[in-house]
Every structure is written in C-alpha cells, then in structure tokens.
PDB file of C-alpha atoms and ligand atoms in Angstrom:
ATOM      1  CA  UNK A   1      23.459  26.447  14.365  1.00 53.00           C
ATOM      2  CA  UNK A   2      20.172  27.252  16.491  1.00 65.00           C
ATOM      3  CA  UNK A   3      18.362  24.815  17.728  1.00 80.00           C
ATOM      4  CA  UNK A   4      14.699  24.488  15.642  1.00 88.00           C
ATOM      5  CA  UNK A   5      12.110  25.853  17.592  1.00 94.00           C
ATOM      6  CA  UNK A   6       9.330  23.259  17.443  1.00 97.00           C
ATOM      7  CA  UNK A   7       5.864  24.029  15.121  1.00 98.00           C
ATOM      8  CA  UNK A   8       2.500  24.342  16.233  1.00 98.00           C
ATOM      9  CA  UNK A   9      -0.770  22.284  16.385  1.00 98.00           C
ATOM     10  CA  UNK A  10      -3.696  23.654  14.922  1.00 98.00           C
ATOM     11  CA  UNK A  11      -6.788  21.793  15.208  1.00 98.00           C
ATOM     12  CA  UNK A  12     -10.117  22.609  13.350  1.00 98.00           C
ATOM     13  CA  UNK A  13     -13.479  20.730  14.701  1.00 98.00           C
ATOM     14  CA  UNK A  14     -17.044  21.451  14.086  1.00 96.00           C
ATOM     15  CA  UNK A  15     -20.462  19.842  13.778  1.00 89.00           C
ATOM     16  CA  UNK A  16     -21.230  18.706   9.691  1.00 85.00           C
ATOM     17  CA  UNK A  17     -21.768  21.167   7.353  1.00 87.00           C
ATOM     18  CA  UNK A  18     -19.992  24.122   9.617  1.00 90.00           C
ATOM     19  CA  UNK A  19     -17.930  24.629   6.536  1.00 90.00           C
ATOM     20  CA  UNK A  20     -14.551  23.227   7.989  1.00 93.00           C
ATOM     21  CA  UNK A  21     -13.106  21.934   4.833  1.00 93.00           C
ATOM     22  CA  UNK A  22     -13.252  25.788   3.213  1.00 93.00           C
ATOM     23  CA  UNK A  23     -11.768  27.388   6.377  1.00 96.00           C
ATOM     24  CA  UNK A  24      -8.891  24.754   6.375  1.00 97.00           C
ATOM     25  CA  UNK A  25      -7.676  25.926   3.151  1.00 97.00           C
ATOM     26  CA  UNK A  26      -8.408  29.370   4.190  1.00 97.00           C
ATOM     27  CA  UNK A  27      -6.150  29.112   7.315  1.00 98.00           C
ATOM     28  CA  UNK A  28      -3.404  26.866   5.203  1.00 97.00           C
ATOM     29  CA  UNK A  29      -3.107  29.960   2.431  1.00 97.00           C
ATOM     30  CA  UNK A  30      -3.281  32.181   5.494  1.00 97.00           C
ATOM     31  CA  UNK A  31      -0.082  30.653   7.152  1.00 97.00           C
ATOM     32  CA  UNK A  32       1.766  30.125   4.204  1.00 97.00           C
ATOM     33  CA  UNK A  33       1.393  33.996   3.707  1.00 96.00           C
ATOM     34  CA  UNK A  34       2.823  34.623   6.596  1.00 96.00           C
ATOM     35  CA  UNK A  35       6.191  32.183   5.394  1.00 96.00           C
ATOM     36  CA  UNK A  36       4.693  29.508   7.956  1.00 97.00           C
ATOM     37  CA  UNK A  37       5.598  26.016   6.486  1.00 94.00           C
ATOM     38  CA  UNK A  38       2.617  24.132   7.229  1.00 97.00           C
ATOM     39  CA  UNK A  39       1.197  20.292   6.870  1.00 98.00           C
ATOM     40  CA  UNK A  40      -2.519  20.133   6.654  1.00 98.00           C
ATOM     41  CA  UNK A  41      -3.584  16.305   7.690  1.00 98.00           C
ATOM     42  CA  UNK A  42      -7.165  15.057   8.758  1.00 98.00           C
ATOM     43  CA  UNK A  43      -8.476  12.364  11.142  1.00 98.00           C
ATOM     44  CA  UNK A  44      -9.388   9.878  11.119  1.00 98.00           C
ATOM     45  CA  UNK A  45      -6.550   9.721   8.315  1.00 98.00           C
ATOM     46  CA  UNK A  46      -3.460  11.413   7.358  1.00 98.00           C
ATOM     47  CA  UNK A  47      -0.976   8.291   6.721  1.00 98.00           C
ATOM     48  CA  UNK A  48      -1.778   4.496   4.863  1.00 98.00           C
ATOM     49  CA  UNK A  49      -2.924   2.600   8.090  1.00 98.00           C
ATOM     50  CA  UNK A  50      -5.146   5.588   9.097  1.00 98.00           C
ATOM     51  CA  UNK A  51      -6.488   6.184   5.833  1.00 98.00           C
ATOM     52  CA  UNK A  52      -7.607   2.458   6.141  1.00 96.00           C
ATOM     53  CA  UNK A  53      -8.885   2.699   9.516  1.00 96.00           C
ATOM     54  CA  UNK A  54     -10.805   5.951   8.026  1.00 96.00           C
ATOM     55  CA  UNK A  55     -12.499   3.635   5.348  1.00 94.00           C
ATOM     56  CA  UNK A  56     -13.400   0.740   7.837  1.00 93.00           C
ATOM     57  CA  UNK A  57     -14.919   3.609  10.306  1.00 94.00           C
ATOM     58  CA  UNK A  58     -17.079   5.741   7.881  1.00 91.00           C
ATOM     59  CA  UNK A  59     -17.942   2.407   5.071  1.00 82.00           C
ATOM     60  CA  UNK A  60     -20.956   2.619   4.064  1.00 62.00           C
ATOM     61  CA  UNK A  61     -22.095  -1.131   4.490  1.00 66.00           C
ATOM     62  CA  UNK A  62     -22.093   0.057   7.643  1.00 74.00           C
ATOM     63  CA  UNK A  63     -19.851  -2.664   9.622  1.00 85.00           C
ATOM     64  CA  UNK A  64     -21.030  -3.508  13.115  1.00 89.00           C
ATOM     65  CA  UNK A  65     -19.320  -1.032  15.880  1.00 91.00           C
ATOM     66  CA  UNK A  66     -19.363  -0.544  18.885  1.00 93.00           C
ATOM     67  CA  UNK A  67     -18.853   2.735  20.607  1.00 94.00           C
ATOM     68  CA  UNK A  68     -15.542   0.639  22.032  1.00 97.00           C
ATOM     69  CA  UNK A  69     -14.038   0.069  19.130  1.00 95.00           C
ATOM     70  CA  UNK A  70     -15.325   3.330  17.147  1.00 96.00           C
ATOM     71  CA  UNK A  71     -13.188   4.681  20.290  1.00 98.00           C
ATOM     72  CA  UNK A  72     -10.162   2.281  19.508  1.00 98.00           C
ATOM     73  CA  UNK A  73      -9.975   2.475  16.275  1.00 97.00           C
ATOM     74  CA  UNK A  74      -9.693   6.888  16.129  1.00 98.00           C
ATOM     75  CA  UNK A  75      -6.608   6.307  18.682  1.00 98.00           C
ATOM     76  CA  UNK A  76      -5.263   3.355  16.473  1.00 98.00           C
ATOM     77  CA  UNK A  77      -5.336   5.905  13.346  1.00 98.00           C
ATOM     78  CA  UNK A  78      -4.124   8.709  15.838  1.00 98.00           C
ATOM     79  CA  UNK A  79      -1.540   6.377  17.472  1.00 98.00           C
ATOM     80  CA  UNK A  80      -0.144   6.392  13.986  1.00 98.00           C
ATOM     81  CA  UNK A  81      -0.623   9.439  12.779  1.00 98.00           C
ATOM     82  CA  UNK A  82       1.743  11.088  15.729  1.00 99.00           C
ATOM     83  CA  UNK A  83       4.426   8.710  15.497  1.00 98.00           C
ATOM     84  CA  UNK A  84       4.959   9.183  11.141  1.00 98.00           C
ATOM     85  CA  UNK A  85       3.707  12.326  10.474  1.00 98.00           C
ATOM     86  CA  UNK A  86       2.561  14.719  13.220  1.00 98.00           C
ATOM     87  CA  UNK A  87       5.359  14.517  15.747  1.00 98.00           C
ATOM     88  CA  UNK A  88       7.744  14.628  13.420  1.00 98.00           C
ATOM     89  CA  UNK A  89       6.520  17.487  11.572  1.00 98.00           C
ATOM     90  CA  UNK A  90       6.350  19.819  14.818  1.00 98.00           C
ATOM     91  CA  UNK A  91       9.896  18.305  15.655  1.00 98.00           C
ATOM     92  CA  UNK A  92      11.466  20.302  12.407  1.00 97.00           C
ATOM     93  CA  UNK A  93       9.558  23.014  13.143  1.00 97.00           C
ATOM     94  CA  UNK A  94       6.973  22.705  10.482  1.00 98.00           C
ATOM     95  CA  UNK A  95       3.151  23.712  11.820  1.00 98.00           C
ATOM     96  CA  UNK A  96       0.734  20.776  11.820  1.00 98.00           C
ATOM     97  CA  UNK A  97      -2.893  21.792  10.111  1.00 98.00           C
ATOM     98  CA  UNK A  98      -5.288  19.118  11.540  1.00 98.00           C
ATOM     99  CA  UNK A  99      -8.965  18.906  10.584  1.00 98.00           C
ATOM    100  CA  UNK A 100     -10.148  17.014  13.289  1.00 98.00           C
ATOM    101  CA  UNK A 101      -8.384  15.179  16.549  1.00 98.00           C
ATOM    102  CA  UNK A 102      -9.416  14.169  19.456  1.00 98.00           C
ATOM    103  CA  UNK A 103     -12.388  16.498  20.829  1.00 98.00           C
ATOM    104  CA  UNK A 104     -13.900  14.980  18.072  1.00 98.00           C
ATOM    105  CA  UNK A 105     -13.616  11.489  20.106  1.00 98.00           C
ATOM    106  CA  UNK A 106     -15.051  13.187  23.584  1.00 98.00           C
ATOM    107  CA  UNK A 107     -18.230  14.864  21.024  1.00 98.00           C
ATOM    108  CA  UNK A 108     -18.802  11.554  19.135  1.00 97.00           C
ATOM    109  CA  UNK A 109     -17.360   8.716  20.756  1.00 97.00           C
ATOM    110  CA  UNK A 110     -17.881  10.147  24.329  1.00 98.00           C
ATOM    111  CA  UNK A 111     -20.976  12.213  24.579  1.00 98.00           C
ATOM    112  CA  UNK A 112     -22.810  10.954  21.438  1.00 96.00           C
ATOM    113  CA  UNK A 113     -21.482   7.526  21.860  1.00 96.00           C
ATOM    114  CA  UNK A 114     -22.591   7.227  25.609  1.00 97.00           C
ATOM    115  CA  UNK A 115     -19.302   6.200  26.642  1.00 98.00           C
ATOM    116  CA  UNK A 116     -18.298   9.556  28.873  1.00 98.00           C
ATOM    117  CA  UNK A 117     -15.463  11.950  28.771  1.00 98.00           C
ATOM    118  CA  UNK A 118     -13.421   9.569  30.999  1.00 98.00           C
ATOM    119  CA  UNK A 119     -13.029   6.674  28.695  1.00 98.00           C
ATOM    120  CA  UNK A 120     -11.674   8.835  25.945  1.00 98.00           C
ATOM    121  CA  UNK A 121      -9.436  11.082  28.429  1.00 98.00           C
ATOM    122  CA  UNK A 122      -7.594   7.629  30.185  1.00 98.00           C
ATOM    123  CA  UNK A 123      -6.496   7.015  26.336  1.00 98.00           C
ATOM    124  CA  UNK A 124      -5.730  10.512  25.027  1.00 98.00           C
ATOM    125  CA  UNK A 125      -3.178  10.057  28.105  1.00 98.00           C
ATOM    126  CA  UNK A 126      -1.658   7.177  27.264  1.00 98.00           C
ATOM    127  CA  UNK A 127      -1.698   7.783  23.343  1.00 98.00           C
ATOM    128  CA  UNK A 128      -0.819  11.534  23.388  1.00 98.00           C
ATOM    129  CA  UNK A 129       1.517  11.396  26.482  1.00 98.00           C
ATOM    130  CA  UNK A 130       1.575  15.806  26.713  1.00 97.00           C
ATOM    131  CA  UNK A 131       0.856  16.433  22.827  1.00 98.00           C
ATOM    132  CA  UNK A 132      -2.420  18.494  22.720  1.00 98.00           C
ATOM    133  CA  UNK A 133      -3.478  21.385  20.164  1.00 98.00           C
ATOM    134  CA  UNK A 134      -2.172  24.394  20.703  1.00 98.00           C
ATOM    135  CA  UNK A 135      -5.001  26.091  19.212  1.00 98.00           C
ATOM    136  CA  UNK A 136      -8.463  24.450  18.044  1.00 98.00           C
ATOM    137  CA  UNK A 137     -10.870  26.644  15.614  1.00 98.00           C
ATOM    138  CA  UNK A 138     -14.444  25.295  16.778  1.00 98.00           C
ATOM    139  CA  UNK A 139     -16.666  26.146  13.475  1.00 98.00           C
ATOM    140  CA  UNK A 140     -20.115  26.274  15.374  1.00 97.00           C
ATOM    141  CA  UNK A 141     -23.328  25.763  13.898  1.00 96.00           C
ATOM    142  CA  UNK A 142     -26.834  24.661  15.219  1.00 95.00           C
ATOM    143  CA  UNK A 143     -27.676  21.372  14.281  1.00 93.00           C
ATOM    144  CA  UNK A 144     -30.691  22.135  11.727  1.00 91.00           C
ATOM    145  CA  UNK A 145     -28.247  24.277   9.669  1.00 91.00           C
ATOM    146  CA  UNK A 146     -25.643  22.118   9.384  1.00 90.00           C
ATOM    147  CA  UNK A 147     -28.288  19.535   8.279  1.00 87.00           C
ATOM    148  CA  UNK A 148     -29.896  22.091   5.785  1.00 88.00           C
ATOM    149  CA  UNK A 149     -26.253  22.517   4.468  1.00 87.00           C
ATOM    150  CA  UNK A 150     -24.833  19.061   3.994  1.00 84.00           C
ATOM    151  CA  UNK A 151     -28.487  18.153   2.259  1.00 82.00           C
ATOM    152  CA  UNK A 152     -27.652  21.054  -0.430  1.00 84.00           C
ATOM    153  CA  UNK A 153     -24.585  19.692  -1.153  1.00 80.00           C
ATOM    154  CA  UNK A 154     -25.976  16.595  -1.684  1.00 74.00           C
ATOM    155  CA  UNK A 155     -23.973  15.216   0.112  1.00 70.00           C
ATOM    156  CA  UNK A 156     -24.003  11.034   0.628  1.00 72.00           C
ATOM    157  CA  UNK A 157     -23.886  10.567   3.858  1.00 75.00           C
ATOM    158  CA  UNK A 158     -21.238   8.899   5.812  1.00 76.00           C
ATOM    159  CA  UNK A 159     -21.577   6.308   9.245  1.00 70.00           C
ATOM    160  CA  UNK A 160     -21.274   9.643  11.530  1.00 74.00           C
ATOM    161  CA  UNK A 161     -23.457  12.160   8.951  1.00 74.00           C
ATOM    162  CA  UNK A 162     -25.949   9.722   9.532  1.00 77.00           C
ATOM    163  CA  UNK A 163     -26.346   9.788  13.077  1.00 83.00           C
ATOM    164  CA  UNK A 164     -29.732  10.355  14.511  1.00 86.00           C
ATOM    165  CA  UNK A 165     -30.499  14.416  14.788  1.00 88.00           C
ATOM    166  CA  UNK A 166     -30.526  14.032  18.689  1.00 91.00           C
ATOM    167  CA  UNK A 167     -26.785  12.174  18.612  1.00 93.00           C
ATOM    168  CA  UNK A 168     -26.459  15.238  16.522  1.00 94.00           C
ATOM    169  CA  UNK A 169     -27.034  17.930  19.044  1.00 96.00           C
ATOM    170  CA  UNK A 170     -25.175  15.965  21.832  1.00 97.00           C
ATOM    171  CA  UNK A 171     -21.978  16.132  19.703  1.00 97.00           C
ATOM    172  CA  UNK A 172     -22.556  19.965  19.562  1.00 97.00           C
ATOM    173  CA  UNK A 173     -23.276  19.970  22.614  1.00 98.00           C
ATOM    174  CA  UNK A 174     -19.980  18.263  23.661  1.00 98.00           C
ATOM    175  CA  UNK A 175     -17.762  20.604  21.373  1.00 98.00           C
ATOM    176  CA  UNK A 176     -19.504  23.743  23.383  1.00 98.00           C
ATOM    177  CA  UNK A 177     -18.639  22.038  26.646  1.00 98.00           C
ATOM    178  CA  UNK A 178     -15.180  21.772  25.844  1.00 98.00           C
ATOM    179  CA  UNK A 179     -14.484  24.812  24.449  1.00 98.00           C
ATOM    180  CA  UNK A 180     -16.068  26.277  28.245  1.00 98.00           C
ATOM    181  CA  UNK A 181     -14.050  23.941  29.756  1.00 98.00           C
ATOM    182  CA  UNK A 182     -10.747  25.409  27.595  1.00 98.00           C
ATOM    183  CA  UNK A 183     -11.413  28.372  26.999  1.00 97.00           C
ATOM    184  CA  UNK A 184      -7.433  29.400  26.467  1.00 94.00           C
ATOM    185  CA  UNK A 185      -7.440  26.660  23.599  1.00 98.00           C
ATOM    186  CA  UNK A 186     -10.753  26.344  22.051  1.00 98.00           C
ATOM    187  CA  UNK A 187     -11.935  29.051  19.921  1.00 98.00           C
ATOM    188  CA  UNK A 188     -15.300  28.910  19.164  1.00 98.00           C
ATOM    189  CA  UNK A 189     -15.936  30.739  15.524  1.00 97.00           C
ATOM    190  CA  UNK A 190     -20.417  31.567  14.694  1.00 96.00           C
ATOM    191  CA  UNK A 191     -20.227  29.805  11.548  1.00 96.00           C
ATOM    192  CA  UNK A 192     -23.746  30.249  10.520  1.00 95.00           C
ATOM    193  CA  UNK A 193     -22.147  34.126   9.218  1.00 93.00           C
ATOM    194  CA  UNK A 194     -21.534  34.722   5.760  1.00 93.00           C
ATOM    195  CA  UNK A 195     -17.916  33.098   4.843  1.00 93.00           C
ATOM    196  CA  UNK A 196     -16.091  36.361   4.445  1.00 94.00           C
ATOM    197  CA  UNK A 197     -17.115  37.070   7.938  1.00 96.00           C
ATOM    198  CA  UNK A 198     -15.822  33.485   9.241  1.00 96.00           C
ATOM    199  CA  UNK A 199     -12.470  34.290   7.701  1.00 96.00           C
ATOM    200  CA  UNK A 200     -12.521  37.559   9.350  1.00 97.00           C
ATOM    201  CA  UNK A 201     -13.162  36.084  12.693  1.00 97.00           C
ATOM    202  CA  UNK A 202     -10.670  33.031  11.974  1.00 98.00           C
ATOM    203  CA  UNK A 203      -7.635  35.727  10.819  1.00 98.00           C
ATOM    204  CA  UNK A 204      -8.467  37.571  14.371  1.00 98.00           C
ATOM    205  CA  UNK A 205      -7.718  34.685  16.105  1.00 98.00           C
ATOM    206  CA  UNK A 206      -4.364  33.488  14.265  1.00 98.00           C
ATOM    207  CA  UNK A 207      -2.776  36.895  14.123  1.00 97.00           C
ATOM    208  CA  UNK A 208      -3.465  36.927  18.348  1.00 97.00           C
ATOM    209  CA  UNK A 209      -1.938  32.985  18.204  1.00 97.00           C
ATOM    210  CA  UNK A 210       0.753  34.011  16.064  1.00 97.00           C
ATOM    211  CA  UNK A 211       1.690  37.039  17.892  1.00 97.00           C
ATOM    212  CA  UNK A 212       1.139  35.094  20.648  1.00 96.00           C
ATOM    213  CA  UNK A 213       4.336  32.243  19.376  1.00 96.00           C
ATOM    214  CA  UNK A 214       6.489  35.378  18.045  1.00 94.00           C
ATOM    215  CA  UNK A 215       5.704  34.832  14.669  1.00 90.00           C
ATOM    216  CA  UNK A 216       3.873  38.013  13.263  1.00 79.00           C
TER     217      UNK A 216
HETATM  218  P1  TMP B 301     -14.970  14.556   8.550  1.00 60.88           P
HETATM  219  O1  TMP B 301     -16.395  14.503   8.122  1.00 60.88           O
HETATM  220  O2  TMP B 301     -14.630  15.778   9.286  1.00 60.88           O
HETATM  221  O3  TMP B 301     -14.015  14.198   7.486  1.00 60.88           O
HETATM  222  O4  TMP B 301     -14.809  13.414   9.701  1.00 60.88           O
HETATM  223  C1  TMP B 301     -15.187  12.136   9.509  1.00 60.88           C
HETATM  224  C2  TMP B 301     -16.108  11.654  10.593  1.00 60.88           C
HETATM  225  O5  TMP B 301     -15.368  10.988  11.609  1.00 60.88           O
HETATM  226  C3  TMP B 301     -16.928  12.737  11.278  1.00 60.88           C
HETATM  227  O6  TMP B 301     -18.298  12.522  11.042  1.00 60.88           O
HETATM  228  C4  TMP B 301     -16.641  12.561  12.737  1.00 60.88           C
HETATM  229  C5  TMP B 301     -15.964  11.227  12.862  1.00 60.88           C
HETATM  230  N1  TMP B 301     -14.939  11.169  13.910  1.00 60.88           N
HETATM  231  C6  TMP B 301     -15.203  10.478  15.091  1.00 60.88           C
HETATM  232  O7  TMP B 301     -16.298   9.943  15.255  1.00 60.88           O
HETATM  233  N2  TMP B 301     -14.227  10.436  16.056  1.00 60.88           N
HETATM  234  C7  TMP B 301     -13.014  11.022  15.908  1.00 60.88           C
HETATM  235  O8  TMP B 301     -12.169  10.955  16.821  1.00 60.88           O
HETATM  236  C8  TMP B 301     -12.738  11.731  14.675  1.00 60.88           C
HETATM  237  C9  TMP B 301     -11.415  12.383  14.473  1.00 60.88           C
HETATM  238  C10 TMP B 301     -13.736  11.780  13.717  1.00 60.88           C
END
C-alpha cells in the first residue's frame, strides 16, 4: 500500500461581520464535492480544553486580561488543538477546515493588542514548529460595514466584538499587512460583494489551490 499523502490546511480569517461563518460551510460543501474528506474546526476551540479556554477568553463578565495572557491562552487552545485533532487529521490525509488560527493572534493580540508581531511570531515557532496554512481565505470588509452587519444580526457582542472601533481598524489593518506580506498564502476575498459573488471569488481560488495539490 501507498503511503497517505498528507491533507491540507485551510484557514479562513476576517474582521466581524465579513460573513466567515457562511463561506466556511460554503467551502466545506465545496470540498466535499470534490470527494475531499474534510474537518472543519474553529479557534479559539475545536477540542474540550480549547472549547474552555474559548469560554474563559470571550465570557462576558469580562475577566481581567491582559494582552499576555489573551496571547497565551490562543496558543494554549492551539497547542492543543494540533496535537488531538489538527495534526492528526492532515497525518491521514484528511483536509483541516479552520475558521480562524493564528493571523488572528498577530491582528488582535499583536497589532490591536499593542504587543507587536514579534511576540506572537517567537511562539507560533515554538508552538507550530513548521505547521502553517497552506491557504488562508481573508474575508475583507471595512470596519463600519462589518459593524453595520453584526448590529443587524443582533448580535450580543463578545470580549473581541466589543473592542473599541479604532482596535477595530488596527486588526484590519493587520490582516491586510499580512496578506502583503504573504501574498502566495493569503488570499484576500472583497467581502462587502453580494454573497453569490464571494462564493464565486472563493471557488476561483480553491479550484487554482486544488489544481495546485493535484486534486481537481
Ligand atoms: P469568532 O468570532 O471568529 O468565532 O472568533 C472569536 C474571537 O476570538 C474573535 O473576535 C477574535 C478572537 N481571537 C483572538 O483574539 N485571537 C486569536 O488568536 C483567535 C484565533 C481569535
């Protein structure tokens, strides 16, 4: 017997209210489509301990934090989440669907958070070791429509949805930054569009990935 070729990591990031949540089922039905076996997960989250951590992080009595331990405690639930479920997903060759990882940390933890990209990128290193996306899907949207968004939903809002507008934009502005600074990885998808054109834009870019891994 062949050897199993390993999966792939998908990551989807975006400011809130870029519609993430809808496109993540929309890329899960996509792969499965294509026979993809596929394990959609979400950070903080996707096992017990990082469900928990999840909780602590976004309560709503709104527990003392630092940026420090905001910053530890998304690589505790990510330390985690590798070793039981991510890792050995990709290992059997099943494709790992993650809303969320850990350009999330450098937008909120490192830009919005004040504590720099350096801080989070010493840990990634030592948590991650080489594991990084192989693709990210960056739903984009200014700050004001996001806000509009979430506020029609009605939604409650959360430690992070909270955050002042101007944390707001730097977290944005982080996301943009990185996807300049990776532009190979980072796809950055106008999500202010009607959704039929987002899923457009989004199938564009996994039929070029998946051709791309030998998988079309
Ligand atoms: P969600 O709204 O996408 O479910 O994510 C929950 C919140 O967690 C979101 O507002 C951003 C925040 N978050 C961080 O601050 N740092 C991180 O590393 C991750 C993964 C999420």
């Amino acid at each position: 017997m062949g050897q199993t070729e390993r999966g792939r990591f998908i990551t989807i990031e975006g400011t809130d209210g870029a519609g993430k949540s809808t496109q993540g089922r929309f890329i899960e039905s996509y792969l499965r489509r294509h026979g993809i076996d596929c394990l959609h997960t979400r950070e903080p989250g996707g096992t017990p301990m990082g469900e928990a951590i999840r909780s602590l992080l976004l309560d709503k009595t709104r527990l003392e934090a630092t940026p420090a331990t905001e910053l530890l405690l998304v690589f505790a639930a990510r330390a985690q989440h590798i070793a039981e479920v991510i890792e050995p997903a990709l290992a059997r060759g099943t494709y790992v669907l993650c809303d969320r990882f850990t350009d999330a940390t450098y937008a909120y933890q490192g830009a919005a958070g004040g504590l720099g990209f350096d801080a989070v990128s010493r840990i990634e290193e030592w948590v991650q070791g080489d594991l990084r996306p192989d693709v990210t899907l960056l739903f984009d949207v200014p700050v004001d429509v996001g806000l509009e968004r979430t506020r029609e939903r009605g939604i409650v809002a959360d430690r992070f949805e909270a955050m002042a507008r101007a944390n707001k934009e730097k977290v944005r502005d982080a996301y943009l930054q990185l996807a300049a600074a990776h532009t190979h990885r980072i796809r950055v998808i106008d999500a202010t569009a009607p959704v039929e054109s987002v899923n457009e834009r989004v199938r564009d870019v996994l039929s070029e990935k998946l051709s791309e891994w030998g998988r079309s």
